[in-house]
mmCIF file of C-alpha atoms in Angstrom:
data_model
loop_
_atom_site.group_PDB
_atom_site.id
_atom_site.type_symbol
_atom_site.label_atom_id
_atom_site.label_comp_id
_atom_site.label_asym_id
_atom_site.label_seq_id
_atom_site.Cartn_x
_atom_site.Cartn_y
_atom_site.Cartn_z
ATOM 1 C CA MET A 968 0.000 0.000 0.000
ATOM 2 C CA VAL A 969 1.270 3.485 -0.899
ATOM 3 C CA HIS A 970 0.343 6.407 1.341
ATOM 4 C CA ILE A 971 -0.018 9.786 -0.384
ATOM 5 C CA LYS A 972 0.969 12.334 2.255
ATOM 6 C CA ASP A 973 0.480 16.083 2.406
ATOM 7 C CA ILE A 974 3.035 18.607 3.667
ATOM 8 C CA PRO A 975 2.862 18.234 7.464
ATOM 9 C CA GLU A 976 3.097 21.979 8.088
ATOM 10 C CA ARG A 977 3.403 24.913 5.717
ATOM 11 C CA PRO A 978 5.156 28.161 6.664
ATOM 12 C CA SER A 979 2.903 31.110 7.420
ATOM 13 C CA LYS A 980 1.872 33.448 4.626
ATOM 14 C CA GLU A 981 3.698 36.245 6.443
ATOM 15 C CA ASP A 982 6.977 34.333 6.514
ATOM 16 C CA LEU A 983 6.634 33.356 2.852
ATOM 17 C CA ALA A 984 5.982 36.967 1.863
ATOM 18 C CA ALA A 985 9.012 38.103 3.873
ATOM 19 C CA ILE A 986 11.474 35.646 2.315
ATOM 20 C CA ALA A 987 10.095 36.088 -1.214
ATOM 21 C CA LYS A 988 11.519 39.628 -1.313
ATOM 22 C CA PHE A 989 15.080 38.317 -1.561
ATOM 23 C CA SER A 990 17.122 36.570 -4.214
ATOM 24 C CA PRO A 991 18.414 33.024 -3.710
ATOM 25 C CA ALA A 992 21.972 34.394 -3.715
ATOM 26 C CA THR A 993 21.194 36.834 -0.903
ATOM 27 C CA ILE A 994 19.422 34.154 1.133
ATOM 28 C CA HIS A 995 22.261 31.669 0.604
ATOM 29 C CA GLU A 996 24.854 34.166 1.822
ATOM 30 C CA ALA A 997 22.670 35.437 4.679
ATOM 31 C CA GLN A 998 22.074 31.990 6.130
ATOM 32 C CA GLY A 999 25.774 31.200 6.297
ATOM 33 C CA ARG A 1000 26.247 30.066 2.712
ATOM 34 C CA ARG A 1001 23.885 27.171 3.244
ATOM 35 C CA GLY A 1002 21.106 25.740 1.138
ATOM 36 C CA ALA A 1003 22.219 26.344 -2.458
ATOM 37 C CA LEU A 1004 21.051 23.628 -4.827
ATOM 38 C CA SER A 1005 23.336 22.474 -7.641
ATOM 39 C CA SER A 1006 23.914 25.052 -10.359
ATOM 40 C CA ARG A 1007 23.054 22.313 -12.860
ATOM 41 C CA LEU A 1008 19.383 22.970 -12.118
ATOM 42 C CA LYS A 1009 18.351 25.798 -14.460
ATOM 43 C CA PRO A 1010 15.142 27.725 -15.096
ATOM 44 C CA VAL A 1011 13.484 27.173 -18.467
ATOM 45 C CA ASP A 1012 13.392 30.974 -18.800
ATOM 46 C CA TYR A 1013 15.657 33.457 -17.015
ATOM 47 C CA ARG A 1014 12.632 35.543 -16.017
ATOM 48 C CA MET A 1015 11.103 32.709 -14.000
ATOM 49 C CA LYS A 1016 10.965 33.025 -10.219
ATOM 50 C CA LEU A 1017 9.436 30.855 -7.543
ATOM 51 C CA CYS A 1018 9.004 30.818 -3.787
ATOM 52 C CA GLY A 1019 6.933 28.415 -1.753
ATOM 53 C CA PRO A 1020 6.810 25.325 0.439
ATOM 54 C CA ALA A 1021 8.228 22.136 -1.037
ATOM 55 C CA PHE A 1022 5.776 19.374 -1.915
ATOM 56 C CA THR A 1023 8.386 16.627 -2.239
ATOM 57 C CA VAL A 1024 8.148 13.668 -4.589
ATOM 58 C CA LYS A 1025 10.298 10.568 -4.943
ATOM 59 C CA SER A 1026 10.058 9.224 -8.475
ATOM 60 C CA SER A 1027 11.762 6.591 -10.600
ATOM 61 C CA PRO A 1028 13.883 7.738 -13.539
ATOM 62 C CA ARG A 1029 11.945 8.124 -16.815
ATOM 63 C CA ASP A 1030 8.633 7.734 -14.981
ATOM 64 C CA ASN A 1031 6.295 10.630 -14.233
ATOM 65 C CA ILE A 1032 3.341 8.971 -12.513
ATOM 66 C CA MET A 1033 4.380 10.402 -9.132
ATOM 67 C CA LEU A 1034 4.743 13.878 -10.621
ATOM 68 C CA GLN A 1035 1.163 13.632 -11.875
ATOM 69 C CA LEU A 1036 -0.026 12.496 -8.448
ATOM 70 C CA ALA A 1037 1.793 15.446 -6.885
ATOM 71 C CA ILE A 1038 0.045 17.854 -9.238
ATOM 72 C CA ASN A 1039 -3.260 16.291 -8.234
ATOM 73 C CA TYR A 1040 -2.695 16.615 -4.473
ATOM 74 C CA ALA A 1041 -0.494 19.710 -4.094
ATOM 75 C CA LYS A 1042 -2.078 22.885 -2.735
ATOM 76 C CA PRO A 1043 -2.033 26.370 -4.277
ATOM 77 C CA GLY A 1044 1.369 27.988 -3.808
ATOM 78 C CA ASP A 1045 3.224 24.703 -3.288
ATOM 79 C CA ILE A 1046 6.466 24.092 -5.182
ATOM 80 C CA ILE A 1047 6.601 20.514 -6.455
ATOM 81 C CA VAL A 1048 10.147 19.196 -5.952
ATOM 82 C CA VAL A 1049 10.922 15.909 -7.689
ATOM 83 C CA SER A 1050 13.818 13.553 -7.008
ATOM 84 C CA ALA A 1051 14.093 11.302 -10.066
ATOM 85 C CA GLY A 1052 17.660 10.041 -9.900
ATOM 86 C CA GLU A 1053 19.347 12.918 -11.773
ATOM 87 C CA TYR A 1054 18.279 11.310 -15.053
ATOM 88 C CA GLU A 1055 18.740 13.772 -17.900
ATOM 89 C CA GLU A 1056 17.371 11.711 -20.806
ATOM 90 C CA ALA A 1057 13.656 12.120 -20.140
ATOM 91 C CA GLY A 1058 11.075 14.810 -20.746
ATOM 92 C CA SER A 1059 8.933 14.241 -17.685
ATOM 93 C CA PHE A 1060 6.962 17.509 -17.821
ATOM 94 C CA GLY A 1061 5.619 19.761 -20.544
ATOM 95 C CA ASP A 1062 2.941 22.243 -21.490
ATOM 96 C CA VAL A 1063 -0.045 19.963 -20.783
ATOM 97 C CA LEU A 1064 0.965 19.351 -17.168
ATOM 98 C CA ALA A 1065 1.998 22.990 -16.808
ATOM 99 C CA ASN A 1066 -1.573 23.975 -17.640
ATOM 100 C CA ALA A 1067 -2.784 21.539 -14.977
ATOM 101 C CA CYS A 1068 -0.468 23.226 -12.462
ATOM 102 C CA LEU A 1069 -1.620 26.704 -13.418
ATOM 103 C CA ALA A 1070 -5.262 25.690 -13.082
ATOM 104 C CA LYS A 1071 -4.556 24.585 -9.504
ATOM 105 C CA GLY A 1072 -2.426 27.575 -8.562
ATOM 106 C CA ILE A 1073 0.714 25.518 -7.973
ATOM 107 C CA GLY A 1074 3.728 27.790 -7.520
ATOM 108 C CA GLY A 1075 6.351 25.996 -9.595
ATOM 109 C CA LEU A 1076 8.310 22.829 -10.341
ATOM 110 C CA VAL A 1077 11.861 21.809 -9.487
ATOM 111 C CA THR A 1078 13.013 18.473 -10.888
ATOM 112 C CA ASP A 1079 16.346 16.699 -11.241
ATOM 113 C CA THR A 1080 15.323 15.182 -14.556
ATOM 114 C CA GLY A 1081 14.351 16.671 -17.923
ATOM 115 C CA VAL A 1082 11.405 18.665 -19.245
ATOM 116 C CA ARG A 1083 10.167 19.503 -22.726
ATOM 117 C CA ASP A 1084 7.867 21.935 -24.575
ATOM 118 C CA THR A 1085 10.083 24.710 -23.296
ATOM 119 C CA LEU A 1086 8.800 27.307 -25.777
ATOM 120 C CA GLN A 1087 5.268 26.764 -24.522
ATOM 121 C CA LEU A 1088 6.448 26.754 -20.902
ATOM 122 C CA ARG A 1089 8.018 30.167 -21.462
ATOM 123 C CA GLU A 1090 4.817 31.474 -23.010
ATOM 124 C CA LEU A 1091 2.748 30.104 -20.122
ATOM 125 C CA GLY A 1092 5.129 31.608 -17.569
ATOM 126 C CA PHE A 1093 4.870 28.648 -15.195
ATOM 127 C CA PRO A 1094 8.180 28.504 -13.253
ATOM 128 C CA VAL A 1095 10.122 25.334 -14.093
ATOM 129 C CA PHE A 1096 13.670 24.492 -12.971
ATOM 130 C CA SER A 1097 15.148 21.280 -14.353
ATOM 131 C CA LEU A 1098 18.340 19.343 -14.923
ATOM 132 C CA SER A 1099 17.889 19.171 -18.689
ATOM 133 C CA THR A 1100 15.671 19.691 -21.690
ATOM 134 C CA CYS A 1101 14.793 16.429 -23.404
ATOM 135 C CA ILE A 1102 12.088 15.341 -25.867
ATOM 136 C CA LYS A 1103 12.104 11.663 -24.778
ATOM 137 C CA GLY A 1104 8.837 10.455 -23.260
ATOM 138 C CA THR A 1105 8.249 8.791 -19.906
ATOM 139 C CA VAL A 1106 6.260 5.851 -18.555
ATOM 140 C CA LYS A 1107 3.723 5.695 -15.732
ATOM 141 C CA GLU A 1108 4.515 2.518 -13.879
ATOM 142 C CA THR A 1109 6.393 2.856 -10.591
ATOM 143 C CA ILE A 1110 4.789 4.231 -7.455
ATOM 144 C CA GLY A 1111 7.049 6.307 -5.230
ATOM 145 C CA THR A 1112 6.401 8.571 -2.251
ATOM 146 C CA THR A 1113 5.215 12.079 -1.495
ATOM 147 C CA ASN A 1114 6.341 14.400 1.279
ATOM 148 C CA ASP A 1115 9.245 12.432 2.629
ATOM 149 C CA SER A 1116 12.725 13.970 2.839
ATOM 150 C CA ILE A 1117 14.510 13.765 -0.515
ATOM 151 C CA ILE A 1118 17.824 14.881 -2.010
ATOM 152 C CA VAL A 1119 17.692 17.220 -5.000
ATOM 153 C CA GLY A 1120 20.615 19.238 -6.302
ATOM 154 C CA GLY A 1121 22.828 17.938 -3.500
ATOM 155 C CA GLU A 1122 20.580 19.308 -0.752
ATOM 156 C CA ILE A 1123 18.178 17.545 1.587
ATOM 157 C CA ILE A 1124 14.692 18.912 0.959
ATOM 158 C CA ASN A 1125 12.096 18.299 3.649
ATOM 159 C CA PRO A 1126 8.378 18.741 2.968
ATOM 160 C CA GLY A 1127 7.429 22.293 3.877
ATOM 161 C CA ASP A 1128 10.955 23.690 3.510
ATOM 162 C CA VAL A 1129 10.854 26.855 1.421
ATOM 163 C CA ILE A 1130 12.322 26.814 -2.081
ATOM 164 C CA VAL A 1131 13.331 30.131 -3.655
ATOM 165 C CA GLY A 1132 14.502 30.364 -7.249
ATOM 166 C CA ASP A 1133 15.417 32.916 -9.905
ATOM 167 C CA ALA A 1134 17.720 33.236 -12.922
ATOM 168 C CA ASP A 1135 20.804 32.641 -10.753
ATOM 169 C CA GLY A 1136 19.684 29.413 -9.088
ATOM 170 C CA LEU A 1137 17.808 27.797 -6.219
ATOM 171 C CA VAL A 1138 18.103 27.836 -2.442
ATOM 172 C CA VAL A 1139 16.293 25.909 0.283
ATOM 173 C CA VAL A 1140 15.368 27.457 3.623
ATOM 174 C CA ARG A 1141 14.403 25.154 6.487
ATOM 175 C CA ARG A 1142 10.759 25.514 7.436
ATOM 176 C CA ASN A 1143 11.527 26.653 10.984
ATOM 177 C CA GLU A 1144 14.187 29.157 9.854
ATOM 178 C CA VAL A 1145 12.238 31.204 7.307
ATOM 179 C CA ALA A 1146 11.557 34.245 9.497
ATOM 180 C CA GLU A 1147 15.170 34.432 10.690
ATOM 181 C CA ALA A 1148 16.509 33.969 7.153
ATOM 182 C CA ALA A 1149 14.359 36.896 6.013
ATOM 183 C CA LYS A 1150 15.757 39.132 8.780
ATOM 184 C CA LEU A 1151 19.325 38.151 7.949
ATOM 185 C CA SER A 1152 18.686 38.724 4.239
ATOM 186 C CA GLN A 1153 17.355 42.210 4.913
ATOM 187 C CA ALA A 1154 20.417 43.022 7.003
ATOM 188 C CA ARG A 1155 22.654 41.858 4.165
ATOM 189 C CA GLU A 1156 20.807 43.962 1.609
ATOM 190 C CA ASP A 1157 21.038 46.998 3.892
ATOM 191 C CA ALA A 1158 24.800 46.482 4.242
ATOM 192 C CA GLU A 1159 25.238 46.120 0.485
ATOM 193 C CA ALA A 1160 23.268 49.312 -0.106
ATOM 194 C CA GLY A 1161 25.748 51.050 2.194
ATOM 195 C CA PHE A 1162 28.665 49.655 0.183
ATOM 196 C CA ILE A 1163 27.179 51.011 -3.039
ATOM 197 C CA GLU A 1164 26.698 54.483 -1.547
ATOM 198 C CA ALA A 1165 30.299 54.423 -0.328
ATOM 199 C CA TYR A 1166 31.540 53.588 -3.840
ATOM 200 C CA LYS A 1167 29.464 56.424 -5.279
ATOM 201 C CA ALA A 1168 31.008 58.759 -2.704
ATOM 202 C CA GLY A 1169 34.497 57.821 -3.904
ATOM 203 C CA ALA A 1170 35.570 55.073 -1.503
ATOM 204 C CA SER A 1171 37.751 52.292 -2.893
ATOM 205 C CA VAL A 1172 36.885 48.594 -2.823
ATOM 206 C CA ILE A 1173 39.816 48.067 -0.449
ATOM 207 C CA GLU A 1174 38.381 50.615 1.978
ATOM 208 C CA VAL A 1175 34.799 49.389 1.756
ATOM 209 C CA SER A 1176 35.721 45.720 2.103
ATOM 210 C CA LYS A 1177 38.349 46.437 4.804
ATOM 211 C CA LEU A 1178 40.955 44.532 2.824
ATOM 212 C CA GLU A 1179 44.066 46.457 3.871
ATOM 213 C CA PRO A 1180 44.993 44.324 6.937
ATOM 214 C CA VAL A 1181 44.237 41.138 5.010
ATOM 215 C CA LEU A 1182 46.432 42.139 2.091
ATOM 216 C CA LYS A 1183 49.204 43.308 4.412
ATOM 217 C CA ALA A 1184 49.168 39.977 6.245
ATOM 218 C CA LYS A 1185 49.503 38.171 2.919
ATOM 219 C CA GLY A 1186 52.511 40.247 1.922
ATOM 220 C CA LEU A 1187 50.938 42.094 -0.984
ATOM 221 C CA ILE A 1188 53.315 44.539 -2.677
ATOM 222 C CA VAL A 1189 51.842 47.168 -4.997
ATOM 223 C CA ASP A 1190 54.140 48.611 -7.679
ATOM 224 C CA ILE A 1191 51.562 50.780 -9.414
#
């Protein structure tokens, strides 16, 4: 018997709205350079962004039956995250299923296998991050699991963890750390805004980044 499970607990709408303001790069740096998924996972279109709780799926390579079940049971705003064995030679998702996702209000898809119909996916605007683009079809035979911990892009993804993605990549934020990650991200953005103002005022990168003692300790000699 296979048990289809829901996300045990989703982050609050307030926490999701707070973390959605920041880029994956900012969040990754702010939370101690943790949570970045493999750079091999790319958006179908550079304009695509996503942020939401992970509805996790364990699937067999070249088989999309569990992905279809996830689309059926996921809630509006959920990000479906599929572990399918890092199998590039399969087009497990395309425009037909993207329309199903849009009709349900699903927030996006992250999968470590391939997708197809990328022109139509761009036109639809449904956020899709995948390992590859591949026209090869899939089967619907092997039942897997939903909302167990999985590994995608080298990171453990737990159901309800928040996935944030944009043109630069993807980051995962642990469900119980979302509010703190948002605060740390804001602090980082505030600091970077200060750096930019300092540059505009004429400060050098060495001054702003406080590199002088570091460079001196490393024996840097400048002959310019």
